[in-house]
N, CA, C and O of each residue as an XYZ file, in Angstrom:
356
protein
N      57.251      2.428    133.966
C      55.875      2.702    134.292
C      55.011      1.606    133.671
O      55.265      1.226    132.527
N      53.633      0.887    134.627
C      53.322      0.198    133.810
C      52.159      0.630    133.559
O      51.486      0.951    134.538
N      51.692      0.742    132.506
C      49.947      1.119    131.974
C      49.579      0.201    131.200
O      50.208     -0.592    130.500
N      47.852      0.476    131.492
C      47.088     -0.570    130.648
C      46.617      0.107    129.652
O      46.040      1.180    129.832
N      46.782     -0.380    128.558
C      45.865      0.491    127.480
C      44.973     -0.416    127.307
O      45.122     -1.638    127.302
N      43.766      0.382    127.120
C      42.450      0.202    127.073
C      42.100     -0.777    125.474
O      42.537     -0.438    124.374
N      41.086     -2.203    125.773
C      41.326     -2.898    124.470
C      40.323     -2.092    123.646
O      39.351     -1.459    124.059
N      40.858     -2.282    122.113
C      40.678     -1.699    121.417
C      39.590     -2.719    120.484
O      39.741     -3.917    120.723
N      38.765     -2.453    119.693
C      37.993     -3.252    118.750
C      37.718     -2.115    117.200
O      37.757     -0.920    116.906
N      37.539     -2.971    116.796
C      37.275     -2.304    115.056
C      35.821     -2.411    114.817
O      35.156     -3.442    114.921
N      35.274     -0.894    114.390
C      34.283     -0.669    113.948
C      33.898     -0.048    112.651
O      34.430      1.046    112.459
N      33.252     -0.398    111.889
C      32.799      0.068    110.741
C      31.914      0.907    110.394
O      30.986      1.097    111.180
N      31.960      1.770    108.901
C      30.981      2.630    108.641
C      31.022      2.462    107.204
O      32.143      2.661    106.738
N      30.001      2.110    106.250
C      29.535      1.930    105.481
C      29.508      3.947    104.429
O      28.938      4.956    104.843
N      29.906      3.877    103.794
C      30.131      4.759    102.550
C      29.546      4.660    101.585
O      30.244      5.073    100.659
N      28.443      4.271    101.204
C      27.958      4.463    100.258
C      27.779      4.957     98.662
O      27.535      4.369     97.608
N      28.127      6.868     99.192
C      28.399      7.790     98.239
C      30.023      8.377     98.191
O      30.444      9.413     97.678
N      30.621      7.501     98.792
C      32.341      8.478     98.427
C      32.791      7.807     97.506
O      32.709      6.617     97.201
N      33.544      9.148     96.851
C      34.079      8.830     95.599
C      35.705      7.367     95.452
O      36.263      6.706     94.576
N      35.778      7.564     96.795
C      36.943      6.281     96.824
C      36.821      5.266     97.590
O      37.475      4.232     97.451
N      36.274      5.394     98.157
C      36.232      4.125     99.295
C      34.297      3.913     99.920
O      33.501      4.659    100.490
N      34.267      2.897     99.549
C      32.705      1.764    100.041
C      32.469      2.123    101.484
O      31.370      2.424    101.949
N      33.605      2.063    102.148
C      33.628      1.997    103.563
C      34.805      2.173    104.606
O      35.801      2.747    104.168
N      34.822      1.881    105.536
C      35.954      2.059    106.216
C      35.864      1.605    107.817
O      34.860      1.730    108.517
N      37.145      1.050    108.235
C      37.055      0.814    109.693
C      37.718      1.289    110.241
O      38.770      1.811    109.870
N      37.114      1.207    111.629
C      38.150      2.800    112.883
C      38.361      1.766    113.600
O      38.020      0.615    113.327
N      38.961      2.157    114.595
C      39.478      1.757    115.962
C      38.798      1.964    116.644
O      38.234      2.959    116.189
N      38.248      1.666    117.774
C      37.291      2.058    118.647
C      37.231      1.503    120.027
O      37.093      0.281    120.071
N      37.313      2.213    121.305
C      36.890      1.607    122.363
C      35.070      1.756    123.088
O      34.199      2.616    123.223
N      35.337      0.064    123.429
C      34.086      0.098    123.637
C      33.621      0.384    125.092
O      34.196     -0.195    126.014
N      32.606      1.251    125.339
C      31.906      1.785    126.330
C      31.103      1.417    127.124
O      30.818      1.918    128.212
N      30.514      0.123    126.399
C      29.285     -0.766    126.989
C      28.293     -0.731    126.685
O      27.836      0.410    126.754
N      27.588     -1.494    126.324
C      26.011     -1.511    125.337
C      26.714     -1.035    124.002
O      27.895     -1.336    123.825
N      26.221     -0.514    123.330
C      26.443     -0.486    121.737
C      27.509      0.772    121.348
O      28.051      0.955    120.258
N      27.620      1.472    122.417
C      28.716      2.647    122.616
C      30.010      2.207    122.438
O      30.546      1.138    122.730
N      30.529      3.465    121.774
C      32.044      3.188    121.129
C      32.463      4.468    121.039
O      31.682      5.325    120.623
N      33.844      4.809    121.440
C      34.587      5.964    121.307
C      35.643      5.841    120.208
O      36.712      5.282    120.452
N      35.322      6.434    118.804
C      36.450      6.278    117.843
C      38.011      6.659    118.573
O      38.332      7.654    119.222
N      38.579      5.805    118.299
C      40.241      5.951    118.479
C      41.056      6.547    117.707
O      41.970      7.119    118.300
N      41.055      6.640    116.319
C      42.428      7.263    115.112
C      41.052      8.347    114.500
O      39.848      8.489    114.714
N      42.045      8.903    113.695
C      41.300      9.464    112.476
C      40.589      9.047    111.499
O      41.153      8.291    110.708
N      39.515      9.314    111.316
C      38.727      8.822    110.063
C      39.336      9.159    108.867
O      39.438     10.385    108.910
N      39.841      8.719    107.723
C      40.167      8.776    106.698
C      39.035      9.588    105.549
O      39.079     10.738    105.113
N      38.173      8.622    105.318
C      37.213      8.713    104.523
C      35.872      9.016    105.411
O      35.391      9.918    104.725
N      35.301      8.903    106.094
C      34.892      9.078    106.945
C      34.457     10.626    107.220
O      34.827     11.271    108.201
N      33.801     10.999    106.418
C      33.792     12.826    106.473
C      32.108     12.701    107.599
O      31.047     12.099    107.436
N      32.598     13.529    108.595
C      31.042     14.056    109.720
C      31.682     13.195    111.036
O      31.181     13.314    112.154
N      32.722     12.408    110.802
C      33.051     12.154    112.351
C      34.609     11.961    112.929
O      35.372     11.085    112.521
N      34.827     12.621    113.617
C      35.922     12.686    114.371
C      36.809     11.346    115.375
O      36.438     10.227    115.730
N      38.096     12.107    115.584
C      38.956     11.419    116.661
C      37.909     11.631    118.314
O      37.598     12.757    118.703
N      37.663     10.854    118.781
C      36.893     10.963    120.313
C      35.435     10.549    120.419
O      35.023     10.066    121.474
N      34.516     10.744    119.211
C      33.152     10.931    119.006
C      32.941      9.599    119.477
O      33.753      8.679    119.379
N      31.430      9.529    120.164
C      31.423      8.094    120.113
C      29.699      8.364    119.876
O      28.800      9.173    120.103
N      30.037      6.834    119.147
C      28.858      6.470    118.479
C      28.244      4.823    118.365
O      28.887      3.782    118.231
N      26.906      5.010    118.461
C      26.143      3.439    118.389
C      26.902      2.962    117.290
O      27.535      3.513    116.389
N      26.609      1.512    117.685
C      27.644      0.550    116.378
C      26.807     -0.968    117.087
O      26.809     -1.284    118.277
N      26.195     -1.656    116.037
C      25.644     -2.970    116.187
C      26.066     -3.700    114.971
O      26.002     -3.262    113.822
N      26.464     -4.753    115.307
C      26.713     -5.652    114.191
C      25.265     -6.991    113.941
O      24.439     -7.611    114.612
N      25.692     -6.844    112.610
C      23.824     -7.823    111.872
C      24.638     -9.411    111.720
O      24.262    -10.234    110.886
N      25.600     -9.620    112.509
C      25.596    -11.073    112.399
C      26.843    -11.242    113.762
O      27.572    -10.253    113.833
N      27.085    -12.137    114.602
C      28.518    -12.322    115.289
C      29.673    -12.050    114.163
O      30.495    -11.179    114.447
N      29.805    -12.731    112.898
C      31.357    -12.499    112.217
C      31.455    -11.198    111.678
O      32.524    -10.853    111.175
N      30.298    -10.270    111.719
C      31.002     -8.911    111.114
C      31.408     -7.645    112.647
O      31.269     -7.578    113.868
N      31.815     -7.061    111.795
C      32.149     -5.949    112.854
C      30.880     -5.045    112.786
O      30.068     -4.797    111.895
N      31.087     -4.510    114.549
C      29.776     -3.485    114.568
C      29.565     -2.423    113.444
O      30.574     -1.943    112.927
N      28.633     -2.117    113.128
C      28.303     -0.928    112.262
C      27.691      0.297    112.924
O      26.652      0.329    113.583
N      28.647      1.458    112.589
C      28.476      2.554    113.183
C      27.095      3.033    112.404
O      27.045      3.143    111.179
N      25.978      3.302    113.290
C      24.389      3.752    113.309
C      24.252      4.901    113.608
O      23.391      5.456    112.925
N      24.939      5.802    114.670
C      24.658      6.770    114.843
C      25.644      7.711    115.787
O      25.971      7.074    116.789
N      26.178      8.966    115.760
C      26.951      9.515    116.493
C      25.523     10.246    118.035
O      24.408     10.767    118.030
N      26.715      9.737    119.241
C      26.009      9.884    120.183
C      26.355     11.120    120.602
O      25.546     11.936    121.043
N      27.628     11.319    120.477
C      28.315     12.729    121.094
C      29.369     12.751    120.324
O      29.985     11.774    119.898
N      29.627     14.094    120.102
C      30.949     14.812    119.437
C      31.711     15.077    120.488
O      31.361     15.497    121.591
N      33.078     14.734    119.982
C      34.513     15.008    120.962
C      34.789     16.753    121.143
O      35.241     17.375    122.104
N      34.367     17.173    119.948
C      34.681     18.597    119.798
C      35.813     18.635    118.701
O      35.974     19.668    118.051
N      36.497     17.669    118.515
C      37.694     17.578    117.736
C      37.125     17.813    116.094
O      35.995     17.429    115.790
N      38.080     18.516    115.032
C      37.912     18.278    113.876
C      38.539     17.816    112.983
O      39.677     18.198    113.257
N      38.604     17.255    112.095
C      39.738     16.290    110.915
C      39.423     17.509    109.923
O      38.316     17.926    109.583
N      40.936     18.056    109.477
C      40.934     18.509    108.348
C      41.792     17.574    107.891
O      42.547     16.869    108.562
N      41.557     17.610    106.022
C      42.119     16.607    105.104
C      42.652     17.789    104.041
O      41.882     18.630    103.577
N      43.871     17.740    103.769
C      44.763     18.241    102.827
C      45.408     16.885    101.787
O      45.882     15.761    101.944
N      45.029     17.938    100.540
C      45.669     16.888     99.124
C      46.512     17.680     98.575
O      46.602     18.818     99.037
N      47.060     17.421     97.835
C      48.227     17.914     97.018
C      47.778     17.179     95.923
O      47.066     16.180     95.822
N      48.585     18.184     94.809
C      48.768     18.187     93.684
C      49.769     17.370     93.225
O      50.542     17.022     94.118
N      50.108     16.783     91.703
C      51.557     15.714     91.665
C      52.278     16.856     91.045
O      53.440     16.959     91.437
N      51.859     17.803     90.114
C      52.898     18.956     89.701
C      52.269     20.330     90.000
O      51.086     20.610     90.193
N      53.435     21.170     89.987
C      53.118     22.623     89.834
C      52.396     22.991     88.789
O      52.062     22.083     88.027
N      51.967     24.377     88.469
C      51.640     24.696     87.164
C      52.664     25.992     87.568
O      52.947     26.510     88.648
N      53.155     26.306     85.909
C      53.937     27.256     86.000
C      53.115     29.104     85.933
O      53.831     30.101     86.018
């Protein structure tokens, strides 16, 4: 079978206040004009999902767009599970 998968580009979101990470970049296909449909899971990234797509402009050609604003929710949700390194007895 042959399929095209759709090209993919990297978009960013700026973190500010998380406790581990500054920032982070997704995967994203682009929609046209400043629209972008995240591709993977957000990691760090807490308020946006696998599908959502959202404005993303970049402030120079060499950086990647910066995600500005969610346009629409996929409906999808990321839960994040941690573990512990030991039991307690």
């Amino acid at each position: 079978m042959n399929t095209v998968e759709p090209e993919l580009t990297k978009v960013h979101i700026d973190l500010p206040n998380h406790w581990w990470h500054k920032g982070e970049s997704l995967w994203a296909k682009p929609l046209g004009g400043d629209a972008y449909q995240i591709e993977n899971v957000p990691f760090c990234a807490y308020g946006l999902n696998y599908g959502d797509v959202v404005h993303a402009t970049s402030d120079s050609p060499d950086l990647k767009p910066e995600v500005r604003a969610v346009l629409s929710r996929s409906g999808y949700q990321t839960l994040r599970v941690s573990f512990c390194d030991q039991l307690s007895k």
